[in-house]
Tab-separated table of C-alpha atoms in Angstrom:
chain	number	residue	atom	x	y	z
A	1	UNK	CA	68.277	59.747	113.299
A	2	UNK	CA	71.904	59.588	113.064
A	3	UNK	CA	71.708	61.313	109.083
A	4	UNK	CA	69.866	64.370	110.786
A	5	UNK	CA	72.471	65.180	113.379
A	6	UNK	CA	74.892	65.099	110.717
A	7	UNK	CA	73.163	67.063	108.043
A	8	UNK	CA	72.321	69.488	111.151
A	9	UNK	CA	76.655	69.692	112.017
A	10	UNK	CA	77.230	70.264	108.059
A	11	UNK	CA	74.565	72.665	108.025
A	12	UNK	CA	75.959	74.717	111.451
A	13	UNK	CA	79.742	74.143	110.651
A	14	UNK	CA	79.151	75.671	106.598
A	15	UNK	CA	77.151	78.405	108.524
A	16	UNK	CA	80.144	79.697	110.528
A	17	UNK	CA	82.637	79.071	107.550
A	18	UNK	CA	80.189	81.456	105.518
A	19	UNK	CA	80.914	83.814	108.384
A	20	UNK	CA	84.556	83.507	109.060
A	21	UNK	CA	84.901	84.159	105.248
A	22	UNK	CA	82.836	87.029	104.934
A	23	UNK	CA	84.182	88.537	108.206
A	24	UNK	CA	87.717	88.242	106.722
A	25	UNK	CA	86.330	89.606	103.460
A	26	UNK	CA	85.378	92.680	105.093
A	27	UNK	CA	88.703	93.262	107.651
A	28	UNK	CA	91.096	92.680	104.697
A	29	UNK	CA	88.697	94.954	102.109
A	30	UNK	CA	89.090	97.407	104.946
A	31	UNK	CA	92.083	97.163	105.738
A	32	UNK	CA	93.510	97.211	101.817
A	33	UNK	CA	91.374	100.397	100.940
A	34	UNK	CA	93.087	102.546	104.035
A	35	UNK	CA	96.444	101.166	102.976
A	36	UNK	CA	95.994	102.048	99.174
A	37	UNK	CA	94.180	105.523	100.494
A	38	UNK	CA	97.518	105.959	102.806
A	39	UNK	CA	100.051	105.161	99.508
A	40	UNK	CA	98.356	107.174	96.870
A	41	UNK	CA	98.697	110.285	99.294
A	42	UNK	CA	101.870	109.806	99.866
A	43	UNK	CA	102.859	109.452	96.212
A	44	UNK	CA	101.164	112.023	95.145
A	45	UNK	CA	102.468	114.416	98.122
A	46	UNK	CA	105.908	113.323	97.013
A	47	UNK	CA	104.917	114.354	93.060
A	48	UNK	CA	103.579	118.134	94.085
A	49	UNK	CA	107.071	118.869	95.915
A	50	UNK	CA	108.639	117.385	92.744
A	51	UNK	CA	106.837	119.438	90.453
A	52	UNK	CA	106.910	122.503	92.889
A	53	UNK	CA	110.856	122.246	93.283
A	54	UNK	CA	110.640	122.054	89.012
A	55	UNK	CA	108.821	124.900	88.754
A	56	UNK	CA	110.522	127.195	91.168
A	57	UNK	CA	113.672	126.390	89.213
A	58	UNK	CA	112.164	127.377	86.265
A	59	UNK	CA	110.878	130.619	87.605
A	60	UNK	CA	113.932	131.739	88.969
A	61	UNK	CA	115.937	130.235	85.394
A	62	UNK	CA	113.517	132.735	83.183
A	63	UNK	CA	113.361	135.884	85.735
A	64	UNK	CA	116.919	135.580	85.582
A	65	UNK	CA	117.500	135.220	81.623
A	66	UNK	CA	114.526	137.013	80.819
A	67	UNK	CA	112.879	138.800	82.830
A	68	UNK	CA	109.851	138.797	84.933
A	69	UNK	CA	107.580	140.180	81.503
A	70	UNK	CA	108.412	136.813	79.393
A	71	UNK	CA	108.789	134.708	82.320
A	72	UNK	CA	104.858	133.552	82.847
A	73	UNK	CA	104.623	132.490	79.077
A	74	UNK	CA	107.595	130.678	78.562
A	75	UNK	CA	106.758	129.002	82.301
A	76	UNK	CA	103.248	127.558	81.268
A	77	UNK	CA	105.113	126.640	77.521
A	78	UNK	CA	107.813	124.339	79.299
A	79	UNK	CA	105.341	123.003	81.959
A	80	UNK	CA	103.722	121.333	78.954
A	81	UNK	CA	106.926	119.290	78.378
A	82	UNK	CA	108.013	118.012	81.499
A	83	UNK	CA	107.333	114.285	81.628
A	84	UNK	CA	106.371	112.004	84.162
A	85	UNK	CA	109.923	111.042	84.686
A	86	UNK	CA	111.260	114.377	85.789
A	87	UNK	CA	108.185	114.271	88.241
């Protein structure tokens, strides 16, 4: 008699461990994707002013020592070189 009421308090206590864990599980899976979501927007706001502030530069660099006819090439050639840490 005694065994079953013990297998039966093992049995109900590993039940509610099982769903502690897989309510924490959940929260912190939640909770990690909107934080990740949050950081990559932010980093990749911060890159497109980068690379917007580079190529306005640029533009105004080859309109002034070239003129607004060679300017589009030679904008789209040096776009192709800028690295990842100018951006």
């Amino acid at each position: 008699m005694k065994s079953n009421i013990a297998w039966k308090l093992a049995f109900y206590f590993t039940i509610v461990l099982v769903l502690f864990s897989l309510g924490m599980g959940i929260t912190f899976t939640h909770f990690f994707r909107e934080h990740t979501l949050e950081n990559r927007s932010r980093e990749m706001h911060d890159r497109a002013v980068k690379i917007a502030s580079i190529i306005g530069d640029n533009m105004s660099f080859f309109q002034n020592r070239y003129g607004a006819a060679l300017f589009s090439s030679r904008l789209i050639r040096s776009l192709n070189d800028v690295d990842m840490e100018y951006v």
